[in-house]
Coordinates of C-alpha atoms in Angstrom, one line a residue:
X1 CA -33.8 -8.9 -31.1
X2 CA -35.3 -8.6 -27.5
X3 CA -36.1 -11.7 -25.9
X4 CA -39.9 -13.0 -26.0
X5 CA -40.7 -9.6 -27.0
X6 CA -41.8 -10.8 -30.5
X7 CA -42.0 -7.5 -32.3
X8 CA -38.0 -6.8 -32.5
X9 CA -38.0 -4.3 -30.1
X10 CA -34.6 -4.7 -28.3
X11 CA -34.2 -4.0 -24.5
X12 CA -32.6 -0.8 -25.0
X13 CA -36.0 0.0 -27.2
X14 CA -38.3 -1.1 -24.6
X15 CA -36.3 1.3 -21.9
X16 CA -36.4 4.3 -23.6
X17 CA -40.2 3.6 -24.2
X18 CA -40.7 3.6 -20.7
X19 CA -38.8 6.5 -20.2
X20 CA -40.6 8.3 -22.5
X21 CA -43.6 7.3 -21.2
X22 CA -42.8 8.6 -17.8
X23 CA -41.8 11.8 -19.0
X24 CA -45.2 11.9 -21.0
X25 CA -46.8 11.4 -17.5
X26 CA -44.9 15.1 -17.0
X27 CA -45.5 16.7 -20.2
X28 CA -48.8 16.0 -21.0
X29 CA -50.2 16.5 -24.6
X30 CA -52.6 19.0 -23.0
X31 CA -50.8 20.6 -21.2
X32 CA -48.8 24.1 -20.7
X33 CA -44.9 24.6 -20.7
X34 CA -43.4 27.1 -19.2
X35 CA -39.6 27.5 -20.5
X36 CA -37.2 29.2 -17.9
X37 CA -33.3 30.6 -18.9
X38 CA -31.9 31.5 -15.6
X39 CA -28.7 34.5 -15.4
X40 CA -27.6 35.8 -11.9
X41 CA -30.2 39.1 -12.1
X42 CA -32.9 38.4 -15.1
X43 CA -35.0 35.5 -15.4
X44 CA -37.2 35.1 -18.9
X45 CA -40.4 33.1 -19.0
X46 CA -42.7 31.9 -22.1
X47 CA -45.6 29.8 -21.3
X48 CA -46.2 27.9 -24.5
X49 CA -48.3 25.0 -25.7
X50 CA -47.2 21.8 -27.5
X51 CA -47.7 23.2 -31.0
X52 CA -44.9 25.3 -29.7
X53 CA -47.3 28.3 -30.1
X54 CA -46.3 31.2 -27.3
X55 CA -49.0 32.2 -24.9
X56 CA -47.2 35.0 -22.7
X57 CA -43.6 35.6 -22.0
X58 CA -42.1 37.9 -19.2
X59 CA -38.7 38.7 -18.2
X60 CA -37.8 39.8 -14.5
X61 CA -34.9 41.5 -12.7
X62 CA -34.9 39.5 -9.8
X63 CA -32.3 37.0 -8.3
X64 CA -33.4 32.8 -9.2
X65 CA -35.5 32.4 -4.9
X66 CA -37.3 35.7 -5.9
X67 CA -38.7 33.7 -9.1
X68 CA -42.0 32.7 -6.9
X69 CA -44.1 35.4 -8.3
X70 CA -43.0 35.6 -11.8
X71 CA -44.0 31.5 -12.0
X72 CA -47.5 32.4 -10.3
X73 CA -47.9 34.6 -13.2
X74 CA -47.1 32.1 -15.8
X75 CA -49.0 29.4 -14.3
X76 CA -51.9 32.0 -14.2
X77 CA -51.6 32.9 -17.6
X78 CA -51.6 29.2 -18.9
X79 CA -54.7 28.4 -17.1
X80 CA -56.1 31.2 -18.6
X81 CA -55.6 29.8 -21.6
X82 CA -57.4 27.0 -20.6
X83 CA -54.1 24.6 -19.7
X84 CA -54.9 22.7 -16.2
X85 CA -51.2 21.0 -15.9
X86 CA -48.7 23.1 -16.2
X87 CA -44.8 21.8 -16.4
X88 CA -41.7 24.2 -16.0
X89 CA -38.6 23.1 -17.7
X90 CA -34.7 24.7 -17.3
X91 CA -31.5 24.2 -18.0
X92 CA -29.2 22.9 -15.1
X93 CA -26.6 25.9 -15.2
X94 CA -25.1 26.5 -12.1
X95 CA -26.3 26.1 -8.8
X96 CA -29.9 28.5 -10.1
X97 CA -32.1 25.7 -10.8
X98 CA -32.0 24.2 -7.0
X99 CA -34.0 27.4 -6.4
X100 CA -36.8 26.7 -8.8
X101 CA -36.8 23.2 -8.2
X102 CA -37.7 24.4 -4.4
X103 CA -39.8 26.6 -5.8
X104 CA -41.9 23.9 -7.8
X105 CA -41.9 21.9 -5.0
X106 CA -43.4 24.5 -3.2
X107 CA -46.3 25.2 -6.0
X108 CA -47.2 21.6 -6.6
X109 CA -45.5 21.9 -10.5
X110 CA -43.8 19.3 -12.4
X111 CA -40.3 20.3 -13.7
X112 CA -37.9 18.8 -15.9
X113 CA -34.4 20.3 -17.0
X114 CA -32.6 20.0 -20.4
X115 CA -29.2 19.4 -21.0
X116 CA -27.0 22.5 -21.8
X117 CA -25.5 20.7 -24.8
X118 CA -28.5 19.3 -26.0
X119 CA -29.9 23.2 -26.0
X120 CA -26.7 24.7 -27.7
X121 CA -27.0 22.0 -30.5
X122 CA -30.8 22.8 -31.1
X123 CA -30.0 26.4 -31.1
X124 CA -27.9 26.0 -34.2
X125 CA -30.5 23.6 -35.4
X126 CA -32.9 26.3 -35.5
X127 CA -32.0 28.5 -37.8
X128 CA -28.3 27.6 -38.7
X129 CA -27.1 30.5 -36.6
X130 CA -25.6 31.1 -33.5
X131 CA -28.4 33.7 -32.4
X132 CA -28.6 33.8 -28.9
X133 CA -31.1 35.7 -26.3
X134 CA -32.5 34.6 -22.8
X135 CA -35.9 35.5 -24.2
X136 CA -35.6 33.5 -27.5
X137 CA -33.7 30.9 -25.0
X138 CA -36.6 30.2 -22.8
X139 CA -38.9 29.5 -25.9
X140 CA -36.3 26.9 -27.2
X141 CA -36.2 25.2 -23.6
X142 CA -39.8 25.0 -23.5
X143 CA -39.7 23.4 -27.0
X144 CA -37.4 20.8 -25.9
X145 CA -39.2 19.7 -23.4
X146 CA -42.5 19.5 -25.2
X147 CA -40.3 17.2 -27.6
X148 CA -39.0 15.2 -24.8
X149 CA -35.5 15.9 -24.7
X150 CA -35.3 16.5 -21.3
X151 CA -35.0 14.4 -17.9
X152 CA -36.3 14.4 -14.6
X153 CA -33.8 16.0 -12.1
X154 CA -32.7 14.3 -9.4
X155 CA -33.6 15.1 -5.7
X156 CA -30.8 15.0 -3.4
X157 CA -31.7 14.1 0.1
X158 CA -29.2 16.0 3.4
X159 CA -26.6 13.0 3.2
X160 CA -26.3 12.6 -1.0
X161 CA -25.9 16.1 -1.6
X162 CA -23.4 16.7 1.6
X163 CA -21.4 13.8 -0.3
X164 CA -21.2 15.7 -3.7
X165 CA -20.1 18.9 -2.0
X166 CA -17.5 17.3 -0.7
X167 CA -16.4 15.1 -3.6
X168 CA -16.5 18.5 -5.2
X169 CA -14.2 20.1 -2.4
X170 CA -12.0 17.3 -3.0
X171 CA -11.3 17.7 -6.5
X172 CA -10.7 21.4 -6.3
X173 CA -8.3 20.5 -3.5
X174 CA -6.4 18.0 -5.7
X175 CA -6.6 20.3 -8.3
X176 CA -4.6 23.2 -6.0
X177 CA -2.0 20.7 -4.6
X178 CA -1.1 19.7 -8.1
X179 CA -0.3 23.4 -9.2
X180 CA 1.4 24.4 -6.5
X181 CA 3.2 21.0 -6.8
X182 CA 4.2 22.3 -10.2
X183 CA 5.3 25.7 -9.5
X184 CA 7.6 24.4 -7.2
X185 CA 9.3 22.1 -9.4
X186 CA 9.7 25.1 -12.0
X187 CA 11.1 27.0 -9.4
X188 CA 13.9 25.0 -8.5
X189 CA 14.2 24.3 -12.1
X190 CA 16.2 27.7 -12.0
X191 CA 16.9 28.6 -8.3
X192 CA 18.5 25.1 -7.3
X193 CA 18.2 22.7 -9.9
X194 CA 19.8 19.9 -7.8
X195 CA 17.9 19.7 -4.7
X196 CA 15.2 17.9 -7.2
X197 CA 17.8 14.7 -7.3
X198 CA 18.2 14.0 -3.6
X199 CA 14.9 12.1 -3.8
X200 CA 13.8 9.8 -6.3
X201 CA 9.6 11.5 -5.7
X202 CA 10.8 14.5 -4.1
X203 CA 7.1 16.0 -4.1
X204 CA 5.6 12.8 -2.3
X205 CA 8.4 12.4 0.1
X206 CA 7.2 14.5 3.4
X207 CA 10.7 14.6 4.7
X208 CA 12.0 16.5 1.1
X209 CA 9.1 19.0 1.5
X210 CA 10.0 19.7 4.8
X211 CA 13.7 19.9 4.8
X212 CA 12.7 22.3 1.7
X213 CA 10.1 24.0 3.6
X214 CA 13.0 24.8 6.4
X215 CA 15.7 25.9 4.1
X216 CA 13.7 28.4 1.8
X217 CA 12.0 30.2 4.9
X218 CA 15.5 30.4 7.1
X219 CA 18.1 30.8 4.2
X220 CA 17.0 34.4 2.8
X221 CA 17.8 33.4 -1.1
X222 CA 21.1 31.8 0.2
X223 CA 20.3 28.0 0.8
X224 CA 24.7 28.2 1.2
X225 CA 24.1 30.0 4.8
X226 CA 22.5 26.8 6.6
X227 CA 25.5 24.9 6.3
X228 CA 27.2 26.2 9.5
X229 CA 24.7 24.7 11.5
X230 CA 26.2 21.0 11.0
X231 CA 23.9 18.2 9.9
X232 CA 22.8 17.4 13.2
X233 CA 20.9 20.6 13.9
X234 CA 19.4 20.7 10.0
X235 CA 18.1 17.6 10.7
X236 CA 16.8 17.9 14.3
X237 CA 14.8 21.4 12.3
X238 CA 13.6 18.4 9.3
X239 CA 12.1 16.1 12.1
X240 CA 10.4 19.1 14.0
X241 CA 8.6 20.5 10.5
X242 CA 7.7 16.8 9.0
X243 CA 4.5 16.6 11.4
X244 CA 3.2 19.5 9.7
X245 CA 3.4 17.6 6.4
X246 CA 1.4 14.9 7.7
X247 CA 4.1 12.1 8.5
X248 CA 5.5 11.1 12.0
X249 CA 9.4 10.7 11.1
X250 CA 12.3 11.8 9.0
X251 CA 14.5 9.6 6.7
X252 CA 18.0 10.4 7.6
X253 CA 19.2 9.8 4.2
X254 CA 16.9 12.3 2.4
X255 CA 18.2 15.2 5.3
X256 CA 21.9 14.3 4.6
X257 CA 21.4 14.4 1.1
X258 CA 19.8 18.1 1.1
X259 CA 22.1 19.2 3.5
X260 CA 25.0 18.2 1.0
X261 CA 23.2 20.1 -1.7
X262 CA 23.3 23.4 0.4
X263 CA 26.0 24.7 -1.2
X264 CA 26.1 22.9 -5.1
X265 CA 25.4 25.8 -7.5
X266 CA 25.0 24.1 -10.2
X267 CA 22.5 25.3 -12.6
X268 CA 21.8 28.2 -10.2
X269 CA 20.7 31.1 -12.3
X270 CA 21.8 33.2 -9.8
X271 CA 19.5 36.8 -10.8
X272 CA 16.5 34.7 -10.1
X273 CA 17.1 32.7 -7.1
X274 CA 16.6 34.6 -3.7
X275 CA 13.0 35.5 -5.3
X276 CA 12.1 32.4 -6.3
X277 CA 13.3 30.7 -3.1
X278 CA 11.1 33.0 -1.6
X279 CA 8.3 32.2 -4.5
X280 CA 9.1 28.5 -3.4
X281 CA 8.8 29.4 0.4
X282 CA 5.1 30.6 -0.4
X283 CA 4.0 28.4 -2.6
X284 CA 5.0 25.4 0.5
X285 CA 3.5 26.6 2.7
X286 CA 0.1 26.6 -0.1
X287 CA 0.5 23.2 -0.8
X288 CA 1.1 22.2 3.3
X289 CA -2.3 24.1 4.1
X290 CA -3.9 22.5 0.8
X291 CA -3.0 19.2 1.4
X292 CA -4.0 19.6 5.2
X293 CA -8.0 20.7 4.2
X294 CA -7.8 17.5 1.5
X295 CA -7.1 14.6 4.7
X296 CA -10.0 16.8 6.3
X297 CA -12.5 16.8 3.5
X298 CA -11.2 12.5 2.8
X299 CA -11.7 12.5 6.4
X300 CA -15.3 13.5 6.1
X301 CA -15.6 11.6 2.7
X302 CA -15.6 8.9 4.7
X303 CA -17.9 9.4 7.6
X304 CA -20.4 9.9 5.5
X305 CA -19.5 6.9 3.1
X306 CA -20.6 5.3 6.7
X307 CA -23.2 7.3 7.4
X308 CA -25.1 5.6 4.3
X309 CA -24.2 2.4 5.0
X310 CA -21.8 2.2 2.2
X311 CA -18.7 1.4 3.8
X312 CA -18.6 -2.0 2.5
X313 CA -17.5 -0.7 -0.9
X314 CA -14.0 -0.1 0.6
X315 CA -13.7 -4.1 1.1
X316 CA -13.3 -4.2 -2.7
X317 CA -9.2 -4.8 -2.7
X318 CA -7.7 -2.1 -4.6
X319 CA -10.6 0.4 -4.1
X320 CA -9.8 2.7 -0.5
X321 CA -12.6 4.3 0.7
X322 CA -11.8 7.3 0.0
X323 CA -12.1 6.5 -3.8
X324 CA -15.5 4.8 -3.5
X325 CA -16.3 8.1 -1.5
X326 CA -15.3 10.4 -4.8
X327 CA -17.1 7.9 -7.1
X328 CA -20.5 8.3 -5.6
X329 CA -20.1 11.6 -4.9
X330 CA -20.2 11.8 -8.7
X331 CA -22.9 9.2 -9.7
X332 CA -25.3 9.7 -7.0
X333 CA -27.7 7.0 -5.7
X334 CA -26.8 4.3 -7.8
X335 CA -30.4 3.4 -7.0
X336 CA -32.1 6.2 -9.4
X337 CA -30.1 4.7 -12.1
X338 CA -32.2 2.1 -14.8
X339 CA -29.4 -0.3 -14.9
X340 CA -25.8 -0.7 -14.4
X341 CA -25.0 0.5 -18.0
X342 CA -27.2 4.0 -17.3
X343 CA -24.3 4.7 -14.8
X344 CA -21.4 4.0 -17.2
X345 CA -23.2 5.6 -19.7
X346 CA -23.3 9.0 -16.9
X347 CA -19.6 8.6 -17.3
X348 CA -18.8 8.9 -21.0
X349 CA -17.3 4.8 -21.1
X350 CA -19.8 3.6 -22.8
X351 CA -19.0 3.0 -26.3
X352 CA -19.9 5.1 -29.1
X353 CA -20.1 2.9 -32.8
X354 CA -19.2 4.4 -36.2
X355 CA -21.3 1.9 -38.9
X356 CA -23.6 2.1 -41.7
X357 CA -24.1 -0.5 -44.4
X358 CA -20.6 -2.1 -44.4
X359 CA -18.8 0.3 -43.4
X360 CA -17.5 -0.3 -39.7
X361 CA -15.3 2.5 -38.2
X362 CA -13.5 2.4 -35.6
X363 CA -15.5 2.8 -32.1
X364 CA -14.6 5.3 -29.2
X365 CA -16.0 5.9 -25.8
X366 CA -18.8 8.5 -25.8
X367 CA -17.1 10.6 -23.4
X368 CA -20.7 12.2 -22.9
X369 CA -22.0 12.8 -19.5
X370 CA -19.7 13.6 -16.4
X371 CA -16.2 14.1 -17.3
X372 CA -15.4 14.6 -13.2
X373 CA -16.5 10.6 -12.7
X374 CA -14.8 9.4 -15.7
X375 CA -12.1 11.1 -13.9
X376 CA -12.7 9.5 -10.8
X377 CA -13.1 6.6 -12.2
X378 CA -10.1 6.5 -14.0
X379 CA -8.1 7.3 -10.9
X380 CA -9.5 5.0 -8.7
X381 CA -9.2 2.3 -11.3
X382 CA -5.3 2.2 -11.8
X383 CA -4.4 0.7 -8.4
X384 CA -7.0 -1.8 -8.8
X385 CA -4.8 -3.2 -11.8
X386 CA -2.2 -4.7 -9.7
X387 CA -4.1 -4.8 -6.4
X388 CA -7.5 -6.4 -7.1
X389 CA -7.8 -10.3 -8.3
X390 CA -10.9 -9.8 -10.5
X391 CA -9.4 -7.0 -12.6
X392 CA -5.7 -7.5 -13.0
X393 CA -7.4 -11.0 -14.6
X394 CA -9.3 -9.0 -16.8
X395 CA -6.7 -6.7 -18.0
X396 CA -4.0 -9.3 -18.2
X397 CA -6.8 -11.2 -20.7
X398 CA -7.8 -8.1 -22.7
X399 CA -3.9 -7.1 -23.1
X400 CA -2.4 -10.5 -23.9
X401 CA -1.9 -10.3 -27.5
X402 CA -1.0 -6.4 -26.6
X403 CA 2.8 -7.3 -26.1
X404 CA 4.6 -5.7 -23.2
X405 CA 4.8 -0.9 -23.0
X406 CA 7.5 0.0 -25.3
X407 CA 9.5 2.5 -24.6
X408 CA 9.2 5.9 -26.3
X409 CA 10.5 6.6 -29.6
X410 CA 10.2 8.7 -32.1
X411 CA 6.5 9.4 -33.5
X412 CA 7.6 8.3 -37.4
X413 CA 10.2 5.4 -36.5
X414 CA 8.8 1.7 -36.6
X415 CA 9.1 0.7 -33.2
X416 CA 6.5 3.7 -32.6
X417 CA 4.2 2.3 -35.5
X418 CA 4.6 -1.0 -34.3
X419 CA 3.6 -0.7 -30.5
X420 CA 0.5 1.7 -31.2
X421 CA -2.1 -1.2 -31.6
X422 CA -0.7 -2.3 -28.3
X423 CA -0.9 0.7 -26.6
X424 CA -4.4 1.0 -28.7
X425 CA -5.4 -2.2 -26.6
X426 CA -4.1 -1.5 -23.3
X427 CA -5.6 1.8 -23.3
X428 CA -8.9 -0.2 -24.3
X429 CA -8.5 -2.7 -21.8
X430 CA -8.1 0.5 -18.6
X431 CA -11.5 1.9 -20.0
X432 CA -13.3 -1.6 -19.6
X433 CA -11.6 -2.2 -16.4
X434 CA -12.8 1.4 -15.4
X435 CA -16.7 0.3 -17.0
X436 CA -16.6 -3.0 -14.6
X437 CA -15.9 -0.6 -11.6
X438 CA -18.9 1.0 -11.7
X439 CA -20.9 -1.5 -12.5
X440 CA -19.6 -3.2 -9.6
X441 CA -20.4 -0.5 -7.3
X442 CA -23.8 -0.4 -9.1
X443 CA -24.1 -3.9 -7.9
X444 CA -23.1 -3.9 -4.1
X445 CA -25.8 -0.8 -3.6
X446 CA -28.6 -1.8 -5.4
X447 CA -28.8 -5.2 -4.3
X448 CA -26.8 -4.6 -0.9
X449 CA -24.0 -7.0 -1.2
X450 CA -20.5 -7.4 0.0
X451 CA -17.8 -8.0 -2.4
X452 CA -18.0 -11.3 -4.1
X453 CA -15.0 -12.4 -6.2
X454 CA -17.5 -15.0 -8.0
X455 CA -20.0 -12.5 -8.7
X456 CA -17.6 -9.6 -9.7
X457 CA -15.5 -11.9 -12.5
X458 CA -18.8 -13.7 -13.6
X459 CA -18.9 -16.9 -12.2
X460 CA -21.6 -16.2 -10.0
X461 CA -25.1 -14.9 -10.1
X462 CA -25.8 -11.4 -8.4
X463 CA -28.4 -12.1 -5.7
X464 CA -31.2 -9.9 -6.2
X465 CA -32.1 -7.5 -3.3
X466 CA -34.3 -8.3 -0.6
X467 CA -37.8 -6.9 -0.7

């Protein structure tokens, strides 16, 4: 029950009643929506009325920053009608709707956007088919809106949006190195399978990547041929490629090691190796340039983490900068958000019940919203395990009637049955450790604090931000 309220209503009830009633203040009962399904060279329009009753439609062959005059139309045509406000409503595809939320701007008109999934579900709704047109499209955005199932964009300012571009960059960058990562393992899978066992994490180790980097571009498909040079002069060529990779010195014991392996053919499938040494030879020198642009892009991650006055959120131990960086390049202002459950909710964490009448199922995150923060997230939360106070308590309490990780086995043998509720619990325990993240973050920007210990485990009051 909500608190004083007297009537039942709940919190959440009395939120979503304000939404509501803010998005009323948008959609007025009487007024005119126009509906909007943006492609790369047709726009359709339908200017309809909250009956759901279509007043004019028009489709154009123009690009989505041409769309001025085809809106000036519909507006004209709604005030025709005898509509004085008139809303335009869209779905958030790509990077289209940026152009007609200038273009509303511009004009003076309200506009709200629908989510993608909420339109394909209504779609099927409609008529129990999968019929789909940009003309019948527009008329079923327009409805949604008119029904409320719709939000109020966000309006990035220079510094939010130069954040998200580059949280963006970022992940395609990860993304890159970790394929090209990959190939070269599979590579020397087959052209020189025992390279991969001089280093325990040959792919994180910048001396293996450069003594690699120096035998596949100077051994022609014969890594055998560099032997002759003696292990001085192999490693002398290591230590002159590992500043390329990023680190400052070579580990002896790594270049002896590789130089050992020149000539082992074990494994060697010997058809395939000169190209895929040369496959390998390529494929470095990706993942050197790759990870080069991703310190870069951190780089500027970071400058602009400072540039909002948010640099503070790397004082949280466990948490680099870097990682609070990537997470608000994901959420945004924390500051548009309602609460601190609105932005784990924007993640998919928040958890998604399976009841009626006495039937309790088993509950799940929602895994609705942005699937790259939960990523972040997730990322960021792991080190934070073992390195932050606060939440390796919290883990250690949620996960202590877990047992310790078993080790693998086989999926219909009892030691398997018998550590799934553990595993069940840890896995648990990581997605509310990831759900306390963000709500810490939350925290710290809305109410611009530092990192509190007492506050983030509880014990302690949040202060609330100064006017």
């Amino acid at each position: 029950m909500g608190k004083g309220s007297g009537n039942g209503t709940t919190r959440g009830d009395r939120k979503r009643n304000a939404r509501r009633e803010r998005l009323r203040g948008l959609l007025p009962r009487d007024g005119a929506v126009i509906g909007s399904d943006l492609a790369e060279d047709k726009q359709a329009l339908a200017v309809i009325d909250h009956d759901v009753r279509v007043l004019a439609r028009k489709t154009v062959k123009v690009k989505a920053f041409r769309l001025g005059e085809a809106l000036d139309w519909a507006v004209a045509r709604a005030r025709a009608t005898g509509f004085e406000q008139v809303t335009v409503a869209c779905e958030p595809t790509g990077p289209r709707w940026l152009q007609v939320q200038r273009l509303c701007a511009g004009r003076g008109l309200a506009l709200v956007c629908i989510q993608p999934l909420m339109s394909h579900i209504a779609r099927e709704q409609q008529d129990y088919t999968t019929h789909k047109t940009d003309e019948s499209d527009c008329v079923l955005i327009a409805r949604l809106a008119v029904e409320l199932h719709c939000y109020i964009p966000e309006e990035l300012d220079e510094t939010w949006a130069h954040l998200r571009h580059l949280g963006r960059r970022r992940a395609q960058l990860i993304t890159a190195a970790t394929a090209s990562a990959q190939r070269i393992g599979d590579f020397l899978s087959v052209a020189w399978p025992t390279v991969t066992e001089t280093c325990a994490q040959p792919l994180k180790s910048v001396t293996w990547l450069a003594a690699l980097q120096v035998v596949t571009s100077q051994c022609g498909g014969q890594p055998g041929k560099l032997a002759a040079m003696g292990p001085e002069a192999f490693t002398a060529l290591v230590r002159s490629a590992v500043p390329g990779w990023g680190g400052q010195r070579a580990w002896g014991t790594i270049c002896g090691r590789i130089f050992a392996a020149l000539t082992d053919t074990e494994g060697v499938v010997v058809s395939s190796r000169r190209g895929l040494l040369r496959r390998c030879a390529d494929e470095l020198g990706d993942l050197q340039r790759t990870r080069a642009q991703l310190r870069a892009v951190e780089a500027d991650m970071v400058a602009v983490l400072a540039e909002l006055g948010l640099s503070r959120l790397g004082g949280i131990p466990g948490l680099t900068a870097v990682g609070a960086a990537a997470i608000l390049a994901e959420t945004g202002d924390p500051r548009r958000y309602d609460s601190s459950s609105s932005v784990v909710k924007h993640a998919g964490l928040s958890p998604s019940e399976n009841a009626s009448g006495a039937f309790a199922g088993q509950a799940h995150i929602s895994r609705r919203g942005r699937p790259g923060l939960r990523l972040t997230v997730w990322r960021a939360v792991w080190p934070m395990l073992q390195f932050n106070p606060v939440m390796a308590a919290k883990y250690q309490a949620m996960t202590a009637d877990a047992g310790p990780a078993a080790a693998p086995a086989d999926a219909g043998s009892r030691p398997a049955m018998a550590a799934a509720p553990g595993r069940a619990r840890r896995a648990k325990a990581r997605v509310a450790c990831a759900a306390s993240l963000l709500r810490w973050i939350y925290s710290m920007v809305v109410h611009d604090t530092s990192w509190d210990p007492a506050v983030a485990s509880g014990a302690a009051r949040s202060p609330q931000a100064t006017p």
